[in-house]
Coordinates of C-alpha atoms in Angstrom, one line a residue:
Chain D
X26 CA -0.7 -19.6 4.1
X27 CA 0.5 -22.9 2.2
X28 CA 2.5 -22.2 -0.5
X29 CA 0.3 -23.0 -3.4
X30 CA -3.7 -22.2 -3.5
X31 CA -4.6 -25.3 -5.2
X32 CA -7.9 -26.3 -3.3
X33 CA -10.0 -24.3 -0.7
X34 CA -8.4 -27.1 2.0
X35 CA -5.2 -25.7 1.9
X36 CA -6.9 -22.2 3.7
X37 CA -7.8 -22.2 6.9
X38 CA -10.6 -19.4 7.9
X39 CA -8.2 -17.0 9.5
X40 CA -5.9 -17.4 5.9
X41 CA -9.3 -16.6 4.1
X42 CA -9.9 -13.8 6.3
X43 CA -6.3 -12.1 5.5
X44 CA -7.1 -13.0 1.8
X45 CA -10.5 -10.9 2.1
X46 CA -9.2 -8.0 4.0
X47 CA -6.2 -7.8 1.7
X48 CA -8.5 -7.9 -1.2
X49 CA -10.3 -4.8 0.0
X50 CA -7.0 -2.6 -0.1
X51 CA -7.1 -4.1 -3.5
X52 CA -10.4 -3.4 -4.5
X53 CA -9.6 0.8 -3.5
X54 CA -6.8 0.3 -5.6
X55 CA -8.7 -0.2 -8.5
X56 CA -11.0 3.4 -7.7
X57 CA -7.5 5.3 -8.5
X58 CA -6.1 6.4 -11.0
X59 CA -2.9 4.8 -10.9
X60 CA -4.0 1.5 -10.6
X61 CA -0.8 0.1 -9.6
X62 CA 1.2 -1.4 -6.6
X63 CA 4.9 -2.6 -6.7
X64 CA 4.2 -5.4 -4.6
X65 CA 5.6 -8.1 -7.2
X66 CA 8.0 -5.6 -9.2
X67 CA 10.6 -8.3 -10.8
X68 CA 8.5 -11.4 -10.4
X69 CA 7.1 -13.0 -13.6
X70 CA 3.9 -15.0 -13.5
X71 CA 2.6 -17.4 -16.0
X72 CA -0.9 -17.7 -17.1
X73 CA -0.5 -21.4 -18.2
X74 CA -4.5 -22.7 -19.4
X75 CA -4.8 -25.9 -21.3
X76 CA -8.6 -24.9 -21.3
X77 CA -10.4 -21.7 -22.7
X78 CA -11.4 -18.9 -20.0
X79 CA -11.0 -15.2 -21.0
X80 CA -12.8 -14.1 -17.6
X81 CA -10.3 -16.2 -15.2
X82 CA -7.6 -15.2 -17.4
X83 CA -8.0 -11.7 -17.8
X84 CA -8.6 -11.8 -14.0
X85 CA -5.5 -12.9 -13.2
X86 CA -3.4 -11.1 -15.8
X87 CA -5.3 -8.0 -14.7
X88 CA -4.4 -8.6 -11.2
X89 CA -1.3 -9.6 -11.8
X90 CA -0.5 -6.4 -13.8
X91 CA -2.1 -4.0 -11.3
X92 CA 0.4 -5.5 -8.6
X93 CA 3.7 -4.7 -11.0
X94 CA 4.3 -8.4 -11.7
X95 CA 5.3 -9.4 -15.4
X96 CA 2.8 -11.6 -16.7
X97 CA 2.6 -14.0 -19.6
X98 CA -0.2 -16.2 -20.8
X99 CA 0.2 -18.9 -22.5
X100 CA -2.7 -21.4 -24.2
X101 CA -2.5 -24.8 -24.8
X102 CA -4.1 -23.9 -28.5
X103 CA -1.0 -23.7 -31.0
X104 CA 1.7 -24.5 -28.4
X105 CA 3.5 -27.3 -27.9
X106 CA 0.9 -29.2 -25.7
X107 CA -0.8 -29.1 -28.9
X108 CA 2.0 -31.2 -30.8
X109 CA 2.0 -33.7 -28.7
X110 CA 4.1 -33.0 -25.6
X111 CA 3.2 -34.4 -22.0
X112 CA 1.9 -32.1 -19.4
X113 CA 5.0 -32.3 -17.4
X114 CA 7.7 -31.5 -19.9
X115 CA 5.5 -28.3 -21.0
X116 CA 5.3 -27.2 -17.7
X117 CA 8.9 -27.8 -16.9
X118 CA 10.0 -26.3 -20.1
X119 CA 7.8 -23.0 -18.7
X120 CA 9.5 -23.2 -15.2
X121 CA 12.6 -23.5 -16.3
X122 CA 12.2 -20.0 -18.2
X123 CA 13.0 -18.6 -14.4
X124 CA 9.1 -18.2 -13.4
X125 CA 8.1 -16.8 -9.7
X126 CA 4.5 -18.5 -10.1
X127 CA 2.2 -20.4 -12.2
X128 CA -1.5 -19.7 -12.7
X129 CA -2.6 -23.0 -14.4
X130 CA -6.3 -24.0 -16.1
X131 CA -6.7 -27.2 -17.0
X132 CA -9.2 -30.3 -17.8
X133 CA -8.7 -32.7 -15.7
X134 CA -9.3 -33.2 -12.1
X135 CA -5.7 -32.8 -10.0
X136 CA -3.8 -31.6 -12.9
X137 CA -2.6 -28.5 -10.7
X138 CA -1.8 -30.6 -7.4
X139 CA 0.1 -33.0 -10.0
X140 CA 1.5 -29.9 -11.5
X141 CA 2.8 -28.4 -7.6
X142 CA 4.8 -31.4 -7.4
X143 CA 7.0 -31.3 -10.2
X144 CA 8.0 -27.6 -9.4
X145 CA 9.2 -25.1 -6.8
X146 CA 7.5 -22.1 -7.8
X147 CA 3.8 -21.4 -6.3
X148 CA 0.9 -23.0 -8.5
X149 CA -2.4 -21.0 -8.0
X150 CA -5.3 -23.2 -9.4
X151 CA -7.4 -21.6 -11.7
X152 CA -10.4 -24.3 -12.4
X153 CA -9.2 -28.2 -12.5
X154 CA -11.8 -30.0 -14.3
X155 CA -14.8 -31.4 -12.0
X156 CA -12.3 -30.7 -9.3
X157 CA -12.0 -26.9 -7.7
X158 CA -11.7 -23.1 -8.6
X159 CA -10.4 -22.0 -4.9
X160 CA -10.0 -18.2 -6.6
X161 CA -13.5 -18.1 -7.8
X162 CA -14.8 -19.4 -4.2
X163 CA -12.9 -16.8 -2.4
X164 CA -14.4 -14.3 -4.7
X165 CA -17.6 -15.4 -4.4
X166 CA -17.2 -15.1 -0.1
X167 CA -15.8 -12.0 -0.7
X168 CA -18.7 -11.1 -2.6
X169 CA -20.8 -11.8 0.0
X170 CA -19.3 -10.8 3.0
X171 CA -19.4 -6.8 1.6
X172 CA -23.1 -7.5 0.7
X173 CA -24.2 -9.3 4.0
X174 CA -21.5 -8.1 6.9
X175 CA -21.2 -11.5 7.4
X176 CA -21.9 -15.1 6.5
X177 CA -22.1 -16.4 10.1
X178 CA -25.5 -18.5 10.3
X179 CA -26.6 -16.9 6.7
X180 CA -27.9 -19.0 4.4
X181 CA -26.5 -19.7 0.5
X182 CA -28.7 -21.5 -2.2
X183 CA -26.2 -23.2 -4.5
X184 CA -28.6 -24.0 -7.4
X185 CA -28.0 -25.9 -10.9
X186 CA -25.5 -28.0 -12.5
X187 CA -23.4 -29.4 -9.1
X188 CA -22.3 -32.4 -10.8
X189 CA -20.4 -30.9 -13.1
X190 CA -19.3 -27.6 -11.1
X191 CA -16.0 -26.7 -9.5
X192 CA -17.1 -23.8 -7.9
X193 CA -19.6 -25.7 -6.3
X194 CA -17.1 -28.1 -4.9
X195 CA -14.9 -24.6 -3.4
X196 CA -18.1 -22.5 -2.6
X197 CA -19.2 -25.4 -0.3
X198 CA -15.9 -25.3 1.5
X199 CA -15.4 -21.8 1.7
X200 CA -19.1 -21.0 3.0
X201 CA -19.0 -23.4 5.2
X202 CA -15.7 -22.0 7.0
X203 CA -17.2 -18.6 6.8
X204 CA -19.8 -20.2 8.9
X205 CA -22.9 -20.4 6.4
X206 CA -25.2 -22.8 6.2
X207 CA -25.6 -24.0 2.6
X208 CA -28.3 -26.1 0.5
X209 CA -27.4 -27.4 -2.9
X210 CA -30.1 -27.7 -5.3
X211 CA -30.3 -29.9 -8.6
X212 CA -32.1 -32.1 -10.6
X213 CA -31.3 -35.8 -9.7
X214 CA -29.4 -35.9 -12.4
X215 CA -27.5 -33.4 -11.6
X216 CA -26.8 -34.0 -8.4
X217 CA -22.9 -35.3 -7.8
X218 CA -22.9 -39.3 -6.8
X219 CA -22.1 -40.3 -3.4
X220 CA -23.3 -36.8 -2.5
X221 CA -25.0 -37.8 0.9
X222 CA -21.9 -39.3 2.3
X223 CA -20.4 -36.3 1.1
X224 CA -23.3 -33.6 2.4
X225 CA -22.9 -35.4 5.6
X226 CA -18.9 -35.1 5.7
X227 CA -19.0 -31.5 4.9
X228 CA -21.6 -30.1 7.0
X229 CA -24.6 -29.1 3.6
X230 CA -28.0 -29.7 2.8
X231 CA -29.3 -31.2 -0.2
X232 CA -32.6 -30.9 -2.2
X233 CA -34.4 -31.2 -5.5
X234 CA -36.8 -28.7 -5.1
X235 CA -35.8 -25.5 -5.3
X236 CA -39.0 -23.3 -4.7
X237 CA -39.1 -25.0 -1.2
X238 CA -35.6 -23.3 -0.8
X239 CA -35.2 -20.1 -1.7
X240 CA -37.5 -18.3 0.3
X241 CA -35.3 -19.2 3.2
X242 CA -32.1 -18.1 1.0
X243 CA -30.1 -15.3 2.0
X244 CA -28.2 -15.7 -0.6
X245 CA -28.5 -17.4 -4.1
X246 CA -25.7 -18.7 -5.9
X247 CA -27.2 -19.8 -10.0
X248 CA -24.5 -22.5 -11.4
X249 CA -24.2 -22.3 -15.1
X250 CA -25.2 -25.3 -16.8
X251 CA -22.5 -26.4 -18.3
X252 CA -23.5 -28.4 -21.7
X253 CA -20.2 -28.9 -23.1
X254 CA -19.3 -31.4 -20.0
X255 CA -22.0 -33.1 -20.2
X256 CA -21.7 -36.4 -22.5
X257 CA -25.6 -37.6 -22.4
X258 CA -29.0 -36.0 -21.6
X259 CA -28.9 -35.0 -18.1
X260 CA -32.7 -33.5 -18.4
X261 CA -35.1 -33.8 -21.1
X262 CA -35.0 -30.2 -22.7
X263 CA -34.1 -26.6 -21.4
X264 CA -37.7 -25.5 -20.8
X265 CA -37.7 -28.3 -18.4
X266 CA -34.6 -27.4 -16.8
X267 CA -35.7 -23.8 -16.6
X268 CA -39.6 -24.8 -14.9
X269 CA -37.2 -26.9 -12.2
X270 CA -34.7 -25.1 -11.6
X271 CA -34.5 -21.8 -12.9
X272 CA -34.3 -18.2 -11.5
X273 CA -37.3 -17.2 -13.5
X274 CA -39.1 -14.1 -12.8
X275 CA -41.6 -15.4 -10.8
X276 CA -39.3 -17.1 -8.4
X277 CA -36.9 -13.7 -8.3
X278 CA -40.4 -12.3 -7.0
X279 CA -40.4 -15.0 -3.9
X280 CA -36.9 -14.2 -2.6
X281 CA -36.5 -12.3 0.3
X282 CA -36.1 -8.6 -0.3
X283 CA -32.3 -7.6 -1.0
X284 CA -31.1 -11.2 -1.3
X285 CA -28.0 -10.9 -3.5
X286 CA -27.9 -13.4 -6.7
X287 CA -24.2 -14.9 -8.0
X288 CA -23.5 -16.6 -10.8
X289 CA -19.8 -17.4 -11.6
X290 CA -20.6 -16.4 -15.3
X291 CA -20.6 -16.9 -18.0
X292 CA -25.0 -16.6 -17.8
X293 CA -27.3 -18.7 -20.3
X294 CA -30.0 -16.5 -19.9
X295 CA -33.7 -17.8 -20.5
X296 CA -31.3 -21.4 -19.0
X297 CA -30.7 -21.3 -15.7
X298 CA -31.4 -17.6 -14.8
X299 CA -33.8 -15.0 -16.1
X300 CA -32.5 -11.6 -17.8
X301 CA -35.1 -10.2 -15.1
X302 CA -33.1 -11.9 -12.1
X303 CA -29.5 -11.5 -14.1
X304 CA -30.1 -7.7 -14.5
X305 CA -31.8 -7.5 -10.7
X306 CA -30.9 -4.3 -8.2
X307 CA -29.5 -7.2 -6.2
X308 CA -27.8 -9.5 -9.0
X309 CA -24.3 -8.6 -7.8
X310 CA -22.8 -10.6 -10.7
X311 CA -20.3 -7.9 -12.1
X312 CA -19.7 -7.5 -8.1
X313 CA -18.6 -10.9 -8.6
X314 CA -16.1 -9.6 -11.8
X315 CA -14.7 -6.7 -9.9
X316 CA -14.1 -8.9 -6.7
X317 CA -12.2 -11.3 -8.7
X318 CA -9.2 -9.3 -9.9
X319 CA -9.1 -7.7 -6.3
X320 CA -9.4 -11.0 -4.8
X321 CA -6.5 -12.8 -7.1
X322 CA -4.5 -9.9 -6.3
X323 CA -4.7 -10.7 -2.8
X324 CA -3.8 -13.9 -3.2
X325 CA -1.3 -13.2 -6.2
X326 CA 0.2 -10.6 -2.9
X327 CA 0.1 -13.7 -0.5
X328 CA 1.8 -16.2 -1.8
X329 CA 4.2 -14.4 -4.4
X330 CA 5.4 -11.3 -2.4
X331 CA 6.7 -12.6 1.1
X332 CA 9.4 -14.3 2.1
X333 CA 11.3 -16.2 -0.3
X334 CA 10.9 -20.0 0.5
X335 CA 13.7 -22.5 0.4
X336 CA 12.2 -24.7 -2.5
Chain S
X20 CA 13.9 -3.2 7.9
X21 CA 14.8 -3.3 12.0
X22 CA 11.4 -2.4 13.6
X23 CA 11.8 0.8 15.0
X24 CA 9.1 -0.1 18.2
X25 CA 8.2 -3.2 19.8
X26 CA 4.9 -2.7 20.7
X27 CA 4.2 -6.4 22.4
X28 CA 7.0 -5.5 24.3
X29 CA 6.1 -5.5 28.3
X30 CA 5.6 -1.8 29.4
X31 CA 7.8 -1.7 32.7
X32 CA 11.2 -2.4 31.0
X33 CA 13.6 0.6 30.0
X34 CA 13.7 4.0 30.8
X35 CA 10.8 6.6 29.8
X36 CA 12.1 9.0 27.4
X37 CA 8.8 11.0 27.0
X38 CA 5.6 10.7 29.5
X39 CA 2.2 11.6 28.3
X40 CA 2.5 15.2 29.2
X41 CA 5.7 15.5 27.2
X42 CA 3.8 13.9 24.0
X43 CA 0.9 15.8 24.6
X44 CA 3.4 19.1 24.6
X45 CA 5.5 18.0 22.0
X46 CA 1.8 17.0 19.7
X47 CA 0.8 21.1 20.7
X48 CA 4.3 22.6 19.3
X49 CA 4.4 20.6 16.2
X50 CA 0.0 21.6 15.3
X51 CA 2.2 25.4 15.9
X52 CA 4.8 24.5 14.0
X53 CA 2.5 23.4 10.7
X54 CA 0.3 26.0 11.1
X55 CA 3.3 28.5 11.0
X56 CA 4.8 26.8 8.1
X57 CA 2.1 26.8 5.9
X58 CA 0.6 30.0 6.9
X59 CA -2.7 28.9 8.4
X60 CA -4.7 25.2 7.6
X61 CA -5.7 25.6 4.3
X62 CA -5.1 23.0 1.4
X63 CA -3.9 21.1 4.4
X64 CA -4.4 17.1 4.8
X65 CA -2.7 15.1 7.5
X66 CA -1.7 12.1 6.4
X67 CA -0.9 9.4 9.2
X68 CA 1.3 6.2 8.6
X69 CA 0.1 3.4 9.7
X70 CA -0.1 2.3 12.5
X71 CA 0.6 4.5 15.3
X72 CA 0.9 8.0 12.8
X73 CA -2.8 7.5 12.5
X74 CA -4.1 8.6 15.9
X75 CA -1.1 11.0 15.9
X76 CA -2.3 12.9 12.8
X77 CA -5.5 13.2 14.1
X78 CA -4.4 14.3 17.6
X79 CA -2.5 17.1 15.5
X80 CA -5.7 18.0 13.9
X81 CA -7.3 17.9 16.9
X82 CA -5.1 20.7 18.1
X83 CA -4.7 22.4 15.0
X84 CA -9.1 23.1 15.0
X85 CA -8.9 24.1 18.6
X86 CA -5.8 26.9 17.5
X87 CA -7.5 28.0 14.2
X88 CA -11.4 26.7 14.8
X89 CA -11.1 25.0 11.7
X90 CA -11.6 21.6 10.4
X91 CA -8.2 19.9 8.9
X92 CA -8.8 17.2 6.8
X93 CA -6.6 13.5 7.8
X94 CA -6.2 10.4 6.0
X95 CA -4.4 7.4 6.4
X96 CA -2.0 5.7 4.6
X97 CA -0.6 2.4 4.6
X98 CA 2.9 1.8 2.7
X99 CA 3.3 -2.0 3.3
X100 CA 2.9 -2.8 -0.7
X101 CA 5.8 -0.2 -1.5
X102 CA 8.3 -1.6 1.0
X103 CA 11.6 -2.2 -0.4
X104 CA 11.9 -5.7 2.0
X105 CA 8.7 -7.3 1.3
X106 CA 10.6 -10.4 0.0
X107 CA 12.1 -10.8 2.8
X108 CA 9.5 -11.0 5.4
X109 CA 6.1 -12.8 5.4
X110 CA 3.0 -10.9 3.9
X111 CA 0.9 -9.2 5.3
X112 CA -2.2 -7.7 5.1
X113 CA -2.3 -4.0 4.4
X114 CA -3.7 -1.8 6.4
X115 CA -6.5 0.7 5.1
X116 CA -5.6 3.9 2.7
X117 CA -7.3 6.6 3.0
X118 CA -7.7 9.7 1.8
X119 CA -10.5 12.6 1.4
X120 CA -12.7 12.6 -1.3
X121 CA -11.3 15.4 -2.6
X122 CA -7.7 13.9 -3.5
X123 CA -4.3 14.7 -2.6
X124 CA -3.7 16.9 -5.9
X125 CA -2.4 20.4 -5.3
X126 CA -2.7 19.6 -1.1
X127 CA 0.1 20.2 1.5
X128 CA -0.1 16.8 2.6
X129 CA 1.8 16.3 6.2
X130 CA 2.9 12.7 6.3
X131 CA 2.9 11.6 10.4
X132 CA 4.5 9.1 11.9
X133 CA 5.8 8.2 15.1
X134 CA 9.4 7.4 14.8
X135 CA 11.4 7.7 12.3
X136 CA 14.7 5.1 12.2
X137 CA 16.1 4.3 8.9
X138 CA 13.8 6.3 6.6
X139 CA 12.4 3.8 4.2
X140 CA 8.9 3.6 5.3
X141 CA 9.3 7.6 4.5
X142 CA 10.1 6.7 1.1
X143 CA 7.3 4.0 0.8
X144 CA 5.3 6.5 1.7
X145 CA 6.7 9.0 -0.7
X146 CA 6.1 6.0 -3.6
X147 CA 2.7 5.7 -2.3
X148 CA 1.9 8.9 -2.3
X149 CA 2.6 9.4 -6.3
X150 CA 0.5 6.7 -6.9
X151 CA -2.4 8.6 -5.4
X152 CA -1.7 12.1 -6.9
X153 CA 0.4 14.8 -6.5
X154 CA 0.5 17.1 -3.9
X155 CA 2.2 20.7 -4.1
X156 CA 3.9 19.9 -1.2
X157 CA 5.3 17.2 1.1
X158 CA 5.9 17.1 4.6
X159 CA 7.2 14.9 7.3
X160 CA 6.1 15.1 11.1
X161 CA 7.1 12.7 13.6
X162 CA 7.3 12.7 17.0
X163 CA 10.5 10.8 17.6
X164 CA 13.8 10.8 15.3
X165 CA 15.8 8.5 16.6
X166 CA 19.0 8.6 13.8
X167 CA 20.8 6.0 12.0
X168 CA 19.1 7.0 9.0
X169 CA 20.2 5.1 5.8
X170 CA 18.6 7.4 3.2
X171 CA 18.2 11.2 2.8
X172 CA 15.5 11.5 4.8
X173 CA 14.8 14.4 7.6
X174 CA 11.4 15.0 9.2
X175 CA 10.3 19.2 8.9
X176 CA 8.6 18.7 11.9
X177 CA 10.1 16.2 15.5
X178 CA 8.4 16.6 18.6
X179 CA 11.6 15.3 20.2
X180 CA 15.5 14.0 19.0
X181 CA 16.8 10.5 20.6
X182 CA 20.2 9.8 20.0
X183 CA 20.2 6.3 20.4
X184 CA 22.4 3.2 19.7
X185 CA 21.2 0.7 16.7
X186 CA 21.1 -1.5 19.9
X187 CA 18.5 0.1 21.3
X188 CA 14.8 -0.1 21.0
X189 CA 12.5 2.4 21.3
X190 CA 9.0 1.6 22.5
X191 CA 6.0 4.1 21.3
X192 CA 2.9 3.6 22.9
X193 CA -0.2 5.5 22.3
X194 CA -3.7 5.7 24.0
X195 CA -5.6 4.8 21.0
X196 CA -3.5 1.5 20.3
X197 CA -2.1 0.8 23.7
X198 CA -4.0 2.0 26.4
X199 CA -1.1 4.7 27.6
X200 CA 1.0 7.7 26.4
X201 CA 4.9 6.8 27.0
X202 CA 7.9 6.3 25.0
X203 CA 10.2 4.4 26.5
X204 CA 14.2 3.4 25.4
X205 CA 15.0 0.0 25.9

């Protein structure tokens, strides 16, 4: 494995592979009683987010915990970022506190590939603006390789708000390694520009209509919609949205029988998906939680625990 | 850690040390030997190490149900997350650990392994274990001590003793994994 996880490129299949079968030990772990490995006993991470996100970062520090490793979290609210200092002197000043790895949120697109260079320590990105969420893409394949066996030639309905999405950007990726076939479904207004040329490149479908989908879904992946990225009106009013391109009851009713439903969380219910298909015998959307802190541990194991790298 | 066994190593180099009778014999004495020890098979749980103590403890139960007709309950455990050199090799991933549904509290759990060398996968294993419960009793079975230990370590149970050099290698090969019974000193 490259030494930092900051975009679903840097894993090859057979890397996600080890990741997922790793996560599994992880996932018994957290059955016991003890829930505890000294896998990264000594090593000190750093939860560094310049953006809110209690699920990603009680995720990690969970994980993070559960393997022995001492971990700090740190907001950009009320710290120095706060006061005015640059993104690189905060996350030197961090670094230099003798960190083994840095867990970083933040706003922007790249700020965690920006961030790998100034440092020697691993950077695991943990949601870069528009950009990528590589943990919550491998969770999400994780997800659904325990419900389905496999993804080989299975089919993944990404619906909702891909424009602004991250974990659509990594779920593409990682599904299509995995060997699914996926469709993305949005309003044309939420549909990322230059996203033919892009389908095309990456090996997806596309399509505005989404009841013409998910019958052949064997899988459905609901996208929150995410209003507080979104600077103008991107539909006309959330009844709309929810007609187009909601998991409403009705359409829960046309999905093949057992088809799992994700959602990365957190849900605007009566939005983008129903309470009826939230709370579904095959939503698997607190699968998705559990699978997350085994899944960072895995990856928390991978790149912190093994041999020590010449920086 | 030195690897105690090269199992990628070619087959026809060395000298056999133990053909599959002798491992078959040595697997018999040792399901005796248990069974004496703890008076019978109750409250017992074989617990292989991964890789190659996994078929062994269940060759051992095997044997032990065919001398007492009774079911003995395995598991496997894998100790790769308690290693004391993890930093210094690369990751990777664990094996699976298992045990019965019932838990290792108040069991005489039988840890099996094939060789033991330096006795720090033992006390992975020994970490690992108290992270899972606590048994009344620990055992160790192996079927090859080969010395040069470098903690206070010593198996209850050795189907056979190989003084060997730190030089030398010792090859364990089992049906289950590698197609024949041999162990071979290279």
């Amino acid at each position: 494995m490259n030494k930092h996880l900051l975009s679903i490129d840097d894993l090859t299949t057979d890397d996600i592979e080890q990741v997922f079968t790793t996560a599994a030990e992880m996932h018994d772990v957290q059955r016991r009683e003890v829930k505890k490995l000294p896998a990264l006993r000594g090593r000190t991470v750093i939860n560094l987010f310049f953006e809110d996100s209690t699920r990603t970062r009680s995720s990690f520090e969970i994980a993070g915990k559960w393997l022995s490793a001492d971990v700090i979290n740190l907001s950009a609210k009320g710290s120095s970022a706060s006061k005015g200092e640059s993104l690189r002197d905060t996350v030197l000043t961090v670094t230099a506190m003798g960190i083994d790895g840095l867990v970083v949120r933040h706003g922007a697109s790249g700020a965690a590939e920006q961030i790998s260079r100034w440092i020697d320590v691993p950077v695991i990105n943990a949601g870069d603006g528009t950009h990528e969420h590589p943990t919550q893409a491998l969770l999400d394949g994780y997800t659904l390789t325990r419900r389905l066996g496999t993804l080989e030639g299975k089919h993944v309905a990404i619906v909702g708000d891909l424009t602004h999405s991250r974990v659509f950007r990594s779920n593409v990726k990682s599904l299509t390694k995995l060997g699914a076939t996926v469709t993305a479904v949005a309003p044309p207004t939420l549909m990322p520009s230059g996203v033919t040329a892009w389908s095309e490149a990456a090996g997806f479908a596309t399509s505005y209509d989404l009841d013409e989908v998910l019958p052949q879904a064997d899988a459905v992946m609901m996208l929150r919609v995410q209003r507080e990225r979104m600077s103008g009106g991107f539909f006309p009013t959330a009844r709309e949205y929810t007609v187009g391109y909601g998991l409403t009851r009705d359409r829960l009713a046309g999905l093949k029988p057992g088809t799992p439903i994700l959602h990365p969380g957190p849900m605007n219910r009566g939005l983008e998906i129903s309470a009826d298909a939230a709370d579904a015998i095959d939503s698997v959307v607190l699968d998705q939680v559990s699978a997350g802190v085994a899944v960072r541990m895995s990856v928390l194991y991978h790149l912190l625990a093994g041999e020590e790298t010449s920086a | 850690m030195p690897a105690p066994q090269t199992p990628e190593a070619p087959a026809s180099t060395g000298r056999v040390v133990l053909d599959a009778g002798d491992i078959s014999r040595a697997l018999i004495r040792i399901s005796h030997e248990i069974l004496e020890r703890n008076k019978g098979a109750e409250d017992l749980l074989l617990l292989g190490l991964h890789t190659r103590g996994v078929p062994l403890a269940r060759r051992l139960a095997a044997n032990i149900a065919d001398v007492e007709g009774t079911t003995v309950a395995t598991g496997e455990l894998d100790v790769t997350m308690y290693r004391d050199d993890l930093r210094s090799n690369p990751t990777r991933a664990p094996h699976r650990t298992q045990v019965p549904a019932g838990g290792i509290d108040g069991k005489t759990v039988v840890l099996v392994d094939d060789v033991l060398y330096s006795g720090r996968t033992i006390r992975a294993a020994l970490d690992a274990l108290s992270d899972l419960g606590r048994p009344a009793v620990v055992r160790l079975a192996v079927l090859v001590d080969r010395g040069h230990r470098e903690l206070p370590i010593r198996a209850d149970h050795v189907g056979k003793n190989l003084p060997t050099a730190r030089s030398e290698r010792v090859s364990l090969r089992l049906v289950e994994t590698d197609g024949e019974d041999e162990v071979r000193i290279k």
